[in-house]
Short mmCIF file of C-alpha atoms in Angstrom, two decimals:
data_model
loop_
_atom_site.label_atom_id
_atom_site.label_comp_id
_atom_site.label_asym_id
_atom_site.label_seq_id
_atom_site.Cartn_x
_atom_site.Cartn_y
_atom_site.Cartn_z
CA MET A 284 0.12 11.03 -18.60
CA ASN A 285 0.25 12.62 -15.41
CA ARG A 286 1.08 10.83 -12.03
CA ARG A 287 -2.56 10.66 -10.75
CA ASP A 288 -3.55 8.95 -14.09
CA ALA A 289 -0.73 6.45 -14.00
CA ILE A 290 -1.59 5.38 -10.47
CA ARG A 291 -5.21 5.20 -11.19
CA ASN A 292 -4.19 2.85 -14.15
CA VAL A 293 -2.02 0.86 -12.04
CA ALA A 294 -5.18 0.38 -9.71
CA ILE A 295 -7.23 -0.89 -12.68
CA LEU A 296 -4.26 -3.07 -14.01
CA LEU A 297 -4.25 -4.70 -10.25
CA GLY A 298 -7.91 -5.11 -10.44
CA THR A 299 -8.53 -2.99 -7.09
CA ALA A 300 -10.25 0.20 -6.61
CA ILE A 301 -8.68 3.21 -4.88
CA SER A 302 -10.21 4.53 -1.73
CA ALA A 303 -11.61 8.26 -1.32
CA SER A 304 -8.61 8.85 1.00
CA THR A 305 -6.00 7.95 -1.55
CA LEU A 306 -7.79 9.59 -4.55
CA SER A 307 -8.26 13.05 -2.63
CA ALA A 308 -4.56 12.66 -1.85
CA LEU A 309 -3.61 12.38 -5.39
CA GLU A 310 -5.45 15.51 -6.31
CA GLY A 311 -2.30 17.24 -5.45
CA CYS A 312 0.29 17.24 -2.91
CA ASN A 313 -0.38 20.47 -0.61
CA PRO A 314 1.06 19.97 2.69
CA LYS A 315 -1.59 20.70 5.54
CA GLY A 316 1.11 21.94 7.96
CA PRO A 317 4.26 20.42 9.24
CA ASP A 318 5.36 16.91 9.00
CA ASN A 319 3.95 14.46 11.24
CA TYR A 320 7.25 13.08 12.98
CA ALA A 321 5.42 10.11 14.38
CA LEU A 322 5.49 8.77 10.80
CA LYS A 323 9.01 9.40 10.38
CA ALA A 324 9.96 7.63 13.39
CA PRO A 325 12.39 4.51 12.79
CA GLU A 326 10.11 1.91 14.61
CA THR A 327 6.96 3.47 12.38
CA LYS A 328 9.13 3.09 9.18
CA LYS A 329 10.43 -0.48 10.24
CA ILE A 330 6.55 -1.66 10.79
CA LEU A 331 5.75 0.03 7.36
CA ALA A 332 8.63 -1.86 5.66
CA GLU A 333 7.40 -5.13 7.29
CA ILE A 334 3.94 -4.77 6.31
CA ALA A 335 4.81 -3.64 2.31
CA GLU A 336 7.27 -6.72 2.37
CA THR A 337 4.53 -9.03 3.53
CA ILE A 338 2.09 -7.77 0.85
CA ILE A 339 4.83 -7.92 -1.88
CA PRO A 340 7.44 -10.33 -0.65
CA GLU A 341 10.78 -10.69 -2.67
CA THR A 342 10.45 -13.69 -4.97
CA THR A 343 12.03 -13.91 -8.27
CA THR A 344 11.52 -10.30 -8.48
CA PRO A 345 12.44 -7.65 -5.78
CA GLY A 346 10.04 -7.13 -2.94
CA ALA A 347 8.77 -3.89 -1.21
CA LYS A 348 11.61 -3.48 0.78
CA ALA A 349 14.04 -3.44 -2.24
CA ALA A 350 11.68 -0.91 -3.54
CA LYS A 351 11.53 1.36 -0.47
CA VAL A 352 8.14 1.34 -0.52
CA ASP A 353 8.00 2.48 3.36
CA GLU A 354 9.78 5.54 2.43
CA PHE A 355 7.28 6.28 -0.26
CA ILE A 356 4.35 5.65 2.06
CA VAL A 357 5.60 8.19 4.65
CA LEU A 358 6.27 10.55 2.14
CA MET A 359 2.82 10.37 0.57
CA LEU A 360 1.18 10.37 4.18
CA ASN A 361 3.06 13.24 5.29
CA ASP A 362 2.79 15.38 2.29
CA CYS A 363 -0.45 14.35 0.59
CA TYR A 364 -2.98 13.02 3.38
CA LYS A 365 -4.93 14.80 6.08
CA PRO A 366 -3.77 14.72 9.71
CA GLU A 367 -6.86 12.73 10.55
CA ASP A 368 -5.71 10.23 7.79
CA GLN A 369 -2.41 10.20 9.14
CA GLN A 370 -3.64 9.48 12.67
CA LEU A 371 -5.97 6.92 11.46
CA VAL A 372 -2.72 5.02 9.94
CA LEU A 373 -0.86 5.33 13.28
CA ASP A 374 -3.56 4.32 15.44
CA GLY A 375 -3.76 1.11 12.96
CA LEU A 376 -0.33 0.33 13.45
CA LYS A 377 -0.68 0.73 17.12
CA LYS A 378 -3.85 -1.98 16.85
CA LEU A 379 -1.72 -4.15 14.67
CA ASN A 380 1.19 -4.29 17.15
CA GLU A 381 -1.23 -5.15 19.77
CA ALA A 382 -3.02 -7.67 17.97
CA SER A 383 0.55 -9.28 17.20
CA ASP A 384 1.35 -8.77 21.32
CA LYS A 385 -1.66 -10.60 22.00
CA GLN A 386 -1.58 -13.44 19.71
CA TYR A 387 2.03 -14.18 19.37
CA LYS A 388 3.60 -12.45 22.52
CA LYS A 389 6.07 -10.15 20.31
CA PRO A 390 5.84 -7.22 18.03
CA PHE A 391 4.81 -7.29 14.51
CA VAL A 392 8.15 -6.69 13.13
CA ASP A 393 9.68 -9.81 15.19
CA LEU A 394 7.17 -12.29 13.69
CA THR A 395 7.86 -14.98 11.01
CA ALA A 396 6.83 -14.55 7.62
CA GLU A 397 4.07 -16.83 8.06
CA GLN A 398 2.85 -15.23 11.09
CA LYS A 399 2.85 -11.73 9.59
CA THR A 400 0.94 -13.10 6.55
CA GLU A 401 -1.56 -14.73 8.77
CA LEU A 402 -2.25 -11.79 10.99
CA LEU A 403 -2.36 -9.38 7.76
CA THR A 404 -4.74 -11.74 6.39
CA ALA A 405 -6.91 -11.32 9.54
CA VAL A 406 -6.70 -7.72 9.09
CA ASP A 407 -7.30 -7.61 5.55
CA LYS A 408 -10.76 -9.63 6.24
CA GLU A 409 -11.60 -7.00 9.06
CA ARG A 410 -10.87 -4.36 6.33
CA VAL A 411 -13.31 -6.04 3.89
CA ASP A 412 -15.91 -6.40 6.62
CA TYR A 413 -15.46 -2.82 7.60
CA ASN A 414 -15.89 -1.59 4.00
CA LYS A 415 -19.33 -4.11 3.37
CA ARG A 416 -20.85 -2.93 6.86
CA GLU A 417 -24.67 -1.93 6.46
CA ASN A 418 -24.41 1.63 8.27
CA LYS A 419 -21.70 2.70 6.09
CA LYS A 420 -21.97 6.14 5.15
CA GLU A 421 -20.44 8.61 2.58
CA GLY A 422 -17.37 10.34 3.99
CA ASP A 423 -16.69 7.72 6.62
CA PRO A 424 -12.88 7.23 6.87
CA ALA A 425 -11.21 4.42 5.17
CA HIS A 426 -9.64 1.39 7.09
CA TYR A 427 -6.25 2.08 7.87
CA PHE A 428 -5.03 -1.25 5.93
CA GLN A 429 -6.96 0.07 2.90
CA ILE A 430 -4.62 2.93 2.95
CA LEU A 431 -1.66 0.87 3.42
CA LYS A 432 -2.44 -1.83 0.91
CA GLU A 433 -3.07 1.11 -1.66
CA LEU A 434 0.09 2.88 -1.18
CA THR A 435 2.25 -0.13 -0.97
CA LEU A 436 0.80 -1.06 -4.42
CA THR A 437 1.30 2.35 -5.80
CA GLY A 438 4.64 2.92 -4.38
CA TYR A 439 5.72 -0.56 -5.56
CA PHE A 440 4.57 -0.63 -9.20
CA THR A 441 5.67 3.18 -9.83
CA SER A 442 9.26 2.28 -8.30
CA GLU A 443 11.88 1.30 -10.60
CA PRO A 444 12.16 -2.10 -9.42
CA GLY A 445 8.28 -2.70 -9.54
CA ALA A 446 7.92 -1.02 -13.18
CA THR A 447 11.17 -2.58 -14.58
CA LYS A 448 11.59 -5.90 -12.70
CA ALA A 449 7.93 -7.08 -11.89
CA LEU A 450 6.19 -5.78 -14.89
CA ARG A 451 7.08 -5.96 -18.61
CA TYR A 452 9.12 -2.93 -19.41
CA VAL A 453 10.12 -1.45 -22.67
CA PRO A 454 12.17 1.95 -21.91
CA VAL A 455 11.75 3.19 -25.54
CA PRO A 456 8.43 1.76 -26.88
CA GLY A 457 7.94 0.85 -30.47
CA LYS A 458 4.74 1.28 -32.60
CA PHE A 459 1.43 1.09 -30.99
CA GLU A 460 0.02 -2.36 -31.06
CA GLY A 461 -3.53 -2.36 -29.64
CA CYS A 462 -4.12 -6.05 -29.59
CA ILE A 463 -1.29 -8.25 -27.99
CA PRO A 464 -1.93 -11.61 -27.07
CA TYR A 465 -1.59 -12.43 -23.43
CA THR A 466 -1.23 -15.73 -22.09
CA LYS A 467 -2.10 -16.08 -18.34
CA GLY A 468 0.93 -16.03 -16.16
CA GLU A 469 2.89 -13.53 -18.30
CA LYS A 470 3.87 -10.14 -16.46
CA ALA A 471 1.54 -7.22 -17.38
CA TRP A 472 3.17 -4.08 -19.09
CA ALA A 473 4.55 -1.16 -17.30
CA VAL A 474 3.80 1.25 -19.92
#
């Protein structure tokens, strides 16, 4: 199984679809030019880490920060996404900070966990409304939060902590059993 199939399977497992931007990025990582250093800036990586940790917080399993999902997001955006998609994410991060300043009078990274969740919930509702709009056309850019959520989930569940601690993992699987009973609340299988 190649990485693209694995990522698609993770998306299906999580009950979500992958946007066209992310799917086209998974076609193959062909750098479009020099790195976008704005993505590698410490303040960008810090806000990406906070967004990812808000989406997948540390509980009884490691969170997105422990899985270094922010580094995965930066790598994927730089190596696999078109410059216009990179700019879409950077502009979205700017909008998120502006909304944070407007609502809480401080940058996103300085908010409490509850405030971050509240703000990202509002952004996610905006993303859903954006995707459901009537005048949506084929080829329209994805919402920046769609890209960030997809990369967060992909980065986490394909990382060692995500695959081995959040999912059930057997490093050397035994025989194939097609029908294994599943009890609600159990972890899903990593492989």
